[in-house]
Amino acid sequence: MRRALELALLGPAWGENPQVGAVILDASGSIIAEGFHNGAGTPHAEVDALSKLSVVPTGSTAVVTLEPCNHTGKTGPCAQALVDAGVSKVVYAVTDPGQASAGGASTLKAAGVEVVAGVLEAEGLALVEKWMWFASHGTPWVTLKWASSLDGRAAADDGTSKWISGPESRAESHLRRSNADAILVGTGTVLADDPELTARKPDGSLYSHQPLRVVIGSSALPEDSRIFNGDASTLVLNTHDLDSVLSTLGSQGVKELWVEGGPTVASKFVASGLVNEYLVYLAPKILGGSRVALQDVGVGSMPASVDLRFESVTRLGDDILIRARGK
């Protein structure tokens, strides 16, 4: 199963489908084939692994990170493919929560295939949690990211913000950005900073995958704004209704949304309770002043605070990346 989890990471983190890995074992327990899912429209991990074999030996076991699907979409049902191939046993980590795709285990059992579920389930869940949220809610997993000084400022009082964080933080942030489906800012950020909102490598070149650039708000944007260049697609939503924004993006298959601000938009997401994960790049600088990373989030007293738990704290050059989620 650990090998299957490694294989899953070879597939794209973006897109409507989850990252899934699979290995086929012979009767002695040796790996005889491997596969992973390379994105929507491509073979699922189980089928990819089976395609490496001309004949599936008697007594073979398929080990998969996610319960084999049970529906026909752009590809056929994996559960039936395993039955047709003559696999004797299927082991998987995570049960499929999808309304259409779930039920593969029942199909396998009905065909006489032995099924074992929940092997390394925690590791498997960590791999597909954003997809599971999307599959269950129909809206994107929301990651809120900001970079700030030690005293919580996103810019100096004159408005300058380049660069609060160091090169290591910026490189790591762009890598994470390249794995998101969409990145969102408000019209105020576009007017103030004219960002490109692209995902770039340290040498300045573009990553192969670029997230959809989403701008929300009612202010008119200049046609020559850099978000309208040809480096990535851009969607402008003339609304401040965050639920409507998430619903629209969900209907377009956006599984993970990165919210990068500015402070007004970020604060609205926090106040609305819509943030699944926080990524805070903290630089060893003191700026003071009024340019805070977050504004009013509807907390009037300590008992009303938005309480989080730290998932990880990582050193990036001189900076610290704090990854946090709600308790």
CSV table of C-alpha atoms in Angstrom, one decimal:
chain,number,residue,atom,x,y,z
A,1,MET,CA,0.0,0.0,0.0
A,2,ARG,CA,2.8,2.4,0.7
A,3,ARG,CA,4.1,1.9,-2.8
A,4,ALA,CA,0.6,2.5,-4.2
A,5,LEU,CA,0.5,5.8,-2.2
A,6,GLU,CA,3.8,6.8,-3.7
A,7,LEU,CA,2.5,6.0,-7.2
A,8,ALA,CA,-0.6,8.1,-6.6
A,9,LEU,CA,1.6,11.2,-6.2
A,10,LEU,CA,2.8,10.8,-9.8
A,11,GLY,CA,-0.6,11.9,-11.0
A,12,PRO,CA,-1.8,15.6,-11.0
A,13,ALA,CA,-3.0,17.1,-7.8
A,14,TRP,CA,-5.3,19.4,-9.8
A,15,GLY,CA,-8.5,18.5,-11.7
A,16,GLU,CA,-11.8,16.9,-10.8
A,17,ASN,CA,-10.4,13.4,-10.1
A,18,PRO,CA,-8.4,12.2,-7.1
A,19,GLN,CA,-4.8,11.0,-7.1
A,20,VAL,CA,-4.9,7.2,-7.1
A,21,GLY,CA,-2.1,4.5,-7.2
A,22,ALA,CA,-2.4,0.8,-7.7
A,23,VAL,CA,-0.1,-2.3,-7.6
A,24,ILE,CA,-0.8,-5.8,-8.7
A,25,LEU,CA,0.7,-8.6,-6.6
A,26,ASP,CA,1.1,-12.3,-7.7
A,27,ALA,CA,0.2,-15.1,-5.4
A,28,SER,CA,3.6,-14.9,-3.6
A,29,GLY,CA,3.1,-11.2,-2.8
A,30,SER,CA,5.6,-9.9,-5.3
A,31,ILE,CA,4.7,-6.7,-7.3
A,32,ILE,CA,4.1,-7.6,-11.0
A,33,ALA,CA,2.5,-4.4,-12.2
A,34,GLU,CA,2.0,-0.7,-11.1
A,35,GLY,CA,-0.2,2.1,-12.2
A,36,PHE,CA,-1.5,5.5,-11.3
A,37,HIS,CA,-4.2,7.9,-12.6
A,38,ASN,CA,-2.9,10.7,-14.7
A,39,GLY,CA,-6.0,12.9,-14.7
A,40,ALA,CA,-9.6,13.0,-16.1
A,41,GLY,CA,-10.1,11.0,-19.2
A,42,THR,CA,-7.1,8.8,-18.7
A,43,PRO,CA,-7.2,5.2,-17.4
A,44,HIS,CA,-7.8,4.8,-13.7
A,45,ALA,CA,-4.9,3.5,-11.6
A,46,GLU,CA,-6.2,-0.1,-11.5
A,47,VAL,CA,-6.7,-0.3,-15.3
A,48,ASP,CA,-3.3,1.4,-15.9
A,49,ALA,CA,-1.7,-1.4,-13.8
A,50,LEU,CA,-3.7,-4.2,-15.4
A,51,SER,CA,-2.6,-2.9,-18.9
A,52,LYS,CA,1.0,-3.8,-18.0
A,53,LEU,CA,0.0,-7.5,-17.9
A,54,SER,CA,-0.9,-9.7,-20.8
A,55,VAL,CA,-2.3,-12.2,-18.3
A,56,VAL,CA,-3.2,-11.7,-14.7
A,57,PRO,CA,-1.9,-14.8,-12.8
A,58,THR,CA,-4.2,-16.9,-10.7
A,59,GLY,CA,-4.4,-15.7,-7.1
A,60,SER,CA,-3.4,-12.1,-7.8
A,61,THR,CA,-4.1,-9.2,-5.5
A,62,ALA,CA,-4.8,-5.6,-6.5
A,63,VAL,CA,-3.8,-3.0,-3.9
A,64,VAL,CA,-5.4,0.4,-4.5
A,65,THR,CA,-5.4,3.7,-2.5
A,66,LEU,CA,-9.1,4.3,-3.2
A,67,GLU,CA,-12.0,1.9,-3.5
A,68,PRO,CA,-12.3,0.9,-7.1
A,69,CYS,CA,-15.0,2.9,-8.8
A,70,ASN,CA,-18.4,1.4,-9.8
A,71,HIS,CA,-19.6,3.8,-12.6
A,72,THR,CA,-19.0,4.5,-16.2
A,73,GLY,CA,-17.9,8.1,-16.9
A,74,LYS,CA,-15.1,9.0,-19.3
A,75,THR,CA,-13.7,5.5,-18.5
A,76,GLY,CA,-15.4,2.3,-17.5
A,77,PRO,CA,-15.9,0.9,-13.9
A,78,CYS,CA,-12.7,-0.2,-12.3
A,79,ALA,CA,-14.4,-2.8,-10.1
A,80,GLN,CA,-15.7,-4.7,-13.1
A,81,ALA,CA,-12.3,-4.4,-14.8
A,82,LEU,CA,-10.7,-6.1,-11.8
A,83,VAL,CA,-13.4,-8.8,-11.9
A,84,ASP,CA,-13.0,-9.4,-15.6
A,85,ALA,CA,-9.2,-9.6,-15.2
A,86,GLY,CA,-9.6,-12.4,-12.7
A,87,VAL,CA,-8.1,-10.7,-9.7
A,88,SER,CA,-8.7,-12.8,-6.5
A,89,LYS,CA,-8.4,-10.1,-3.9
A,90,VAL,CA,-8.6,-6.3,-3.7
A,91,VAL,CA,-7.1,-4.3,-0.8
A,92,TYR,CA,-7.8,-0.5,-0.6
A,93,ALA,CA,-7.2,2.3,1.8
A,94,VAL,CA,-10.1,4.7,1.5
A,95,THR,CA,-13.8,4.1,0.8
A,96,ASP,CA,-15.1,6.1,-2.2
A,97,PRO,CA,-17.6,8.7,-1.0
A,98,GLY,CA,-18.9,9.7,-4.5
A,99,GLN,CA,-22.6,9.3,-5.0
A,100,ALA,CA,-22.1,7.9,-8.5
A,101,SER,CA,-18.7,6.2,-8.2
A,102,ALA,CA,-19.1,4.4,-4.8
A,103,GLY,CA,-20.1,0.7,-4.5
A,104,GLY,CA,-17.1,-0.9,-6.1
A,105,ALA,CA,-16.5,-3.1,-3.0
A,106,SER,CA,-20.0,-4.5,-3.3
A,107,THR,CA,-19.5,-5.4,-7.0
A,108,LEU,CA,-16.3,-7.1,-6.2
A,109,LYS,CA,-17.7,-9.1,-3.3
A,110,ALA,CA,-20.7,-10.2,-5.4
A,111,ALA,CA,-18.3,-11.6,-8.0
A,112,GLY,CA,-16.5,-13.6,-5.3
A,113,VAL,CA,-13.5,-11.3,-5.0
A,114,GLU,CA,-12.1,-11.0,-1.4
A,115,VAL,CA,-12.1,-7.4,-0.3
A,116,VAL,CA,-10.0,-5.8,2.5
A,117,ALA,CA,-10.7,-2.1,3.3
A,118,GLY,CA,-9.0,0.5,5.5
A,119,VAL,CA,-5.3,-0.4,5.0
A,120,LEU,CA,-3.2,2.7,5.8
A,121,GLU,CA,-6.5,4.6,5.7
A,122,ALA,CA,-5.1,7.8,7.4
A,123,GLU,CA,-2.4,8.1,4.8
A,124,GLY,CA,-4.9,7.5,2.0
A,125,LEU,CA,-7.3,10.1,3.4
A,126,ALA,CA,-4.6,12.7,3.5
A,127,LEU,CA,-4.0,12.1,-0.2
A,128,VAL,CA,-7.6,12.5,-1.3
A,129,GLU,CA,-9.1,14.8,1.3
A,130,LYS,CA,-9.6,17.8,-1.0
A,131,TRP,CA,-11.2,15.6,-3.6
A,132,MET,CA,-13.4,14.0,-0.9
A,133,TRP,CA,-14.6,17.5,0.2
A,134,PHE,CA,-15.4,18.4,-3.4
A,135,ALA,CA,-17.2,15.1,-4.0
A,136,SER,CA,-19.2,15.5,-0.8
A,137,HIS,CA,-20.0,19.2,-1.0
A,138,GLY,CA,-19.8,20.1,-4.6
A,139,THR,CA,-17.7,23.2,-3.8
A,140,PRO,CA,-13.9,23.6,-3.7
A,141,TRP,CA,-11.7,23.0,-0.7
A,142,VAL,CA,-10.6,26.5,0.3
A,143,THR,CA,-6.9,27.2,1.2
A,144,LEU,CA,-6.3,30.7,2.5
A,145,LYS,CA,-2.7,31.9,2.0
A,146,TRP,CA,-0.9,35.0,3.1
A,147,ALA,CA,2.6,36.2,3.8
A,148,SER,CA,3.2,38.6,6.6
A,149,SER,CA,5.7,40.1,8.9
A,150,LEU,CA,6.2,38.8,12.5
A,151,ASP,CA,3.7,41.4,13.7
A,152,GLY,CA,1.1,40.4,11.1
A,153,ARG,CA,1.5,43.1,8.5
A,154,ALA,CA,1.1,42.3,4.8
A,155,ALA,CA,2.8,45.5,3.7
A,156,ALA,CA,4.5,48.6,4.9
A,157,ASP,CA,2.5,51.7,5.5
A,158,ASP,CA,3.5,53.1,2.1
A,159,GLY,CA,1.9,50.0,0.5
A,160,THR,CA,5.1,48.2,-0.5
A,161,SER,CA,5.1,44.5,0.0
A,162,LYS,CA,7.9,43.2,-2.2
A,163,TRP,CA,9.3,41.2,-0.6
A,164,ILE,CA,8.0,40.4,2.8
A,165,SER,CA,8.9,36.7,2.4
A,166,GLY,CA,12.2,35.3,1.2
A,167,PRO,CA,13.0,33.4,-2.0
A,168,GLU,CA,12.5,30.0,-0.4
A,169,SER,CA,9.0,30.9,0.7
A,170,ARG,CA,8.1,32.3,-2.7
A,171,ALA,CA,9.3,29.2,-4.5
A,172,GLU,CA,7.4,26.9,-2.1
A,173,SER,CA,4.3,29.0,-2.5
A,174,HIS,CA,4.4,29.0,-6.3
A,175,LEU,CA,4.9,25.2,-6.3
A,176,ARG,CA,1.8,24.8,-4.1
A,177,ARG,CA,-0.1,27.3,-6.3
A,178,SER,CA,0.7,25.2,-9.4
A,179,ASN,CA,-1.2,22.3,-7.8
A,180,ALA,CA,-4.4,24.2,-7.2
A,181,ASP,CA,-7.3,24.4,-9.6
A,182,ALA,CA,-7.9,28.1,-9.1
A,183,ILE,CA,-6.5,31.1,-7.4
A,184,LEU,CA,-8.7,34.0,-6.2
A,185,VAL,CA,-8.2,37.7,-5.4
A,186,GLY,CA,-10.5,40.7,-5.1
A,187,THR,CA,-10.6,43.5,-7.6
A,188,GLY,CA,-8.9,45.7,-5.1
A,189,THR,CA,-5.7,43.6,-5.2
A,190,VAL,CA,-5.8,43.7,-9.0
A,191,LEU,CA,-6.1,47.5,-9.1
A,192,ALA,CA,-3.4,48.0,-6.4
A,193,ASP,CA,-0.8,45.4,-7.3
A,194,ASP,CA,-1.6,44.3,-10.9
A,195,PRO,CA,-0.5,40.7,-10.2
A,196,GLU,CA,-0.1,38.0,-12.8
A,197,LEU,CA,-1.4,35.3,-10.5
A,198,THR,CA,0.6,32.6,-12.3
A,199,ALA,CA,2.6,29.8,-10.9
A,200,ARG,CA,6.3,30.2,-11.7
A,201,LYS,CA,9.5,28.2,-11.1
A,202,PRO,CA,12.4,29.9,-9.4
A,203,ASP,CA,13.9,30.6,-12.8
A,204,GLY,CA,10.8,32.6,-13.8
A,205,SER,CA,9.4,30.0,-16.2
A,206,LEU,CA,5.8,28.9,-16.0
A,207,TYR,CA,4.8,25.5,-14.5
A,208,SER,CA,3.0,23.3,-17.0
A,209,HIS,CA,-0.2,23.6,-15.0
A,210,GLN,CA,-1.6,27.1,-14.4
A,211,PRO,CA,-4.6,27.6,-12.0
A,212,LEU,CA,-7.6,29.4,-13.2
A,213,ARG,CA,-7.3,33.1,-12.1
A,214,VAL,CA,-10.5,34.2,-10.4
A,215,VAL,CA,-11.3,37.8,-9.5
A,216,ILE,CA,-14.3,38.8,-7.5
A,217,GLY,CA,-15.8,42.2,-6.8
A,218,SER,CA,-17.6,45.0,-8.5
A,219,SER,CA,-14.8,47.4,-9.5
A,220,ALA,CA,-14.0,47.8,-13.2
A,221,LEU,CA,-10.6,46.4,-14.2
A,222,PRO,CA,-8.3,47.9,-16.9
A,223,GLU,CA,-8.2,45.7,-20.0
A,224,ASP,CA,-4.4,45.8,-19.9
A,225,SER,CA,-4.3,44.2,-16.4
A,226,ARG,CA,-1.7,41.4,-16.3
A,227,ILE,CA,-4.3,38.9,-15.2
A,228,PHE,CA,-5.7,39.1,-18.7
A,229,ASN,CA,-2.5,38.0,-20.3
A,230,GLY,CA,-2.3,34.7,-22.1
A,231,ASP,CA,-0.4,32.8,-19.4
A,232,ALA,CA,-3.6,31.4,-17.8
A,233,SER,CA,-7.3,31.6,-18.1
A,234,THR,CA,-9.1,34.3,-16.1
A,235,LEU,CA,-12.7,34.4,-14.7
A,236,VAL,CA,-14.1,37.6,-13.4
A,237,LEU,CA,-17.2,37.3,-11.1
A,238,ASN,CA,-19.0,40.6,-10.4
A,239,THR,CA,-20.2,39.6,-6.9
A,240,HIS,CA,-19.2,39.7,-3.3
A,241,ASP,CA,-21.4,36.6,-2.5
A,242,LEU,CA,-18.8,34.0,-1.5
A,243,ASP,CA,-21.3,31.1,-1.4
A,244,SER,CA,-22.2,32.0,-5.0
A,245,VAL,CA,-18.6,32.1,-6.0
A,246,LEU,CA,-17.9,28.7,-4.5
A,247,SER,CA,-21.0,27.2,-6.1
A,248,THR,CA,-20.0,28.6,-9.5
A,249,LEU,CA,-16.4,27.3,-9.2
A,250,GLY,CA,-17.7,23.9,-8.0
A,251,SER,CA,-19.9,23.6,-11.1
A,252,GLN,CA,-16.8,24.2,-13.2
A,253,GLY,CA,-14.9,21.4,-11.5
A,254,VAL,CA,-12.7,23.5,-9.3
A,255,LYS,CA,-11.6,21.1,-6.6
A,256,GLU,CA,-9.1,23.3,-4.7
A,257,LEU,CA,-9.3,27.1,-4.5
A,258,TRP,CA,-6.4,29.2,-3.3
A,259,VAL,CA,-7.5,32.5,-1.8
A,260,GLU,CA,-4.6,35.0,-1.8
A,261,GLY,CA,-6.4,38.2,-0.8
A,262,GLY,CA,-6.1,40.9,-0.3
A,263,PRO,CA,-6.9,41.5,3.3
A,264,THR,CA,-10.6,42.4,2.6
A,265,VAL,CA,-11.3,39.2,0.7
A,266,ALA,CA,-9.3,37.0,3.0
A,267,SER,CA,-11.1,38.4,6.0
A,268,LYS,CA,-14.5,37.8,4.4
A,269,PHE,CA,-13.6,34.1,3.9
A,270,VAL,CA,-12.5,33.8,7.5
A,271,ALA,CA,-15.6,35.5,8.9
A,272,SER,CA,-17.8,33.3,6.7
A,273,GLY,CA,-16.2,30.1,8.1
A,274,LEU,CA,-15.3,29.0,4.6
A,275,VAL,CA,-11.6,28.3,5.0
A,276,ASN,CA,-10.5,24.7,5.2
A,277,GLU,CA,-6.8,25.3,5.6
A,278,TYR,CA,-4.5,28.3,6.4
A,279,LEU,CA,-1.0,28.7,5.0
A,280,VAL,CA,0.8,31.6,6.6
A,281,TYR,CA,4.3,32.5,5.5
A,282,LEU,CA,5.8,34.4,8.4
A,283,ALA,CA,8.9,36.5,7.9
A,284,PRO,CA,11.2,37.8,10.6
A,285,LYS,CA,10.4,41.4,10.0
A,286,ILE,CA,8.6,44.1,12.1
A,287,LEU,CA,6.6,46.6,10.0
A,288,GLY,CA,4.0,48.1,12.4
A,289,GLY,CA,1.4,50.4,10.9
A,290,SER,CA,-2.1,49.6,9.6
A,291,ARG,CA,-1.5,47.3,6.7
A,292,VAL,CA,-2.6,44.1,8.5
A,293,ALA,CA,-2.9,40.7,6.8
A,294,LEU,CA,-6.4,40.3,8.1
A,295,GLN,CA,-9.1,42.9,9.0
A,296,ASP,CA,-12.3,42.5,10.9
A,297,VAL,CA,-13.4,38.8,10.9
A,298,GLY,CA,-16.3,39.3,13.2
A,299,VAL,CA,-14.5,38.4,16.5
A,300,GLY,CA,-15.5,40.8,19.2
A,301,SER,CA,-14.2,39.0,22.2
A,302,MET,CA,-11.8,36.2,23.1
A,303,PRO,CA,-14.4,33.5,23.4
A,304,ALA,CA,-15.5,34.3,19.9
A,305,SER,CA,-12.0,33.7,18.4
A,306,VAL,CA,-11.5,31.5,15.4
A,307,ASP,CA,-9.6,28.6,17.0
A,308,LEU,CA,-7.2,26.6,15.0
A,309,ARG,CA,-4.7,23.8,15.4
A,310,PHE,CA,-1.2,23.8,13.9
A,311,GLU,CA,-0.8,20.9,11.4
A,312,SER,CA,2.8,21.7,10.7
A,313,VAL,CA,5.5,24.4,11.1
A,314,THR,CA,8.2,24.4,8.5
A,315,ARG,CA,11.4,26.5,8.2
A,316,LEU,CA,11.9,28.0,4.7
A,317,GLY,CA,15.1,29.9,4.7
A,318,ASP,CA,14.7,32.7,7.1
A,319,ASP,CA,10.9,32.3,7.1
A,320,ILE,CA,8.4,30.0,8.7
A,321,LEU,CA,5.4,28.3,7.0
A,322,ILE,CA,2.6,27.6,9.4
A,323,ARG,CA,-0.1,25.2,8.2
A,324,ALA,CA,-3.3,25.4,10.3
A,325,ARG,CA,-6.8,24.1,10.3
A,326,GLY,CA,-9.9,24.6,12.4
A,327,LYS,CA,-10.2,22.5,15.5
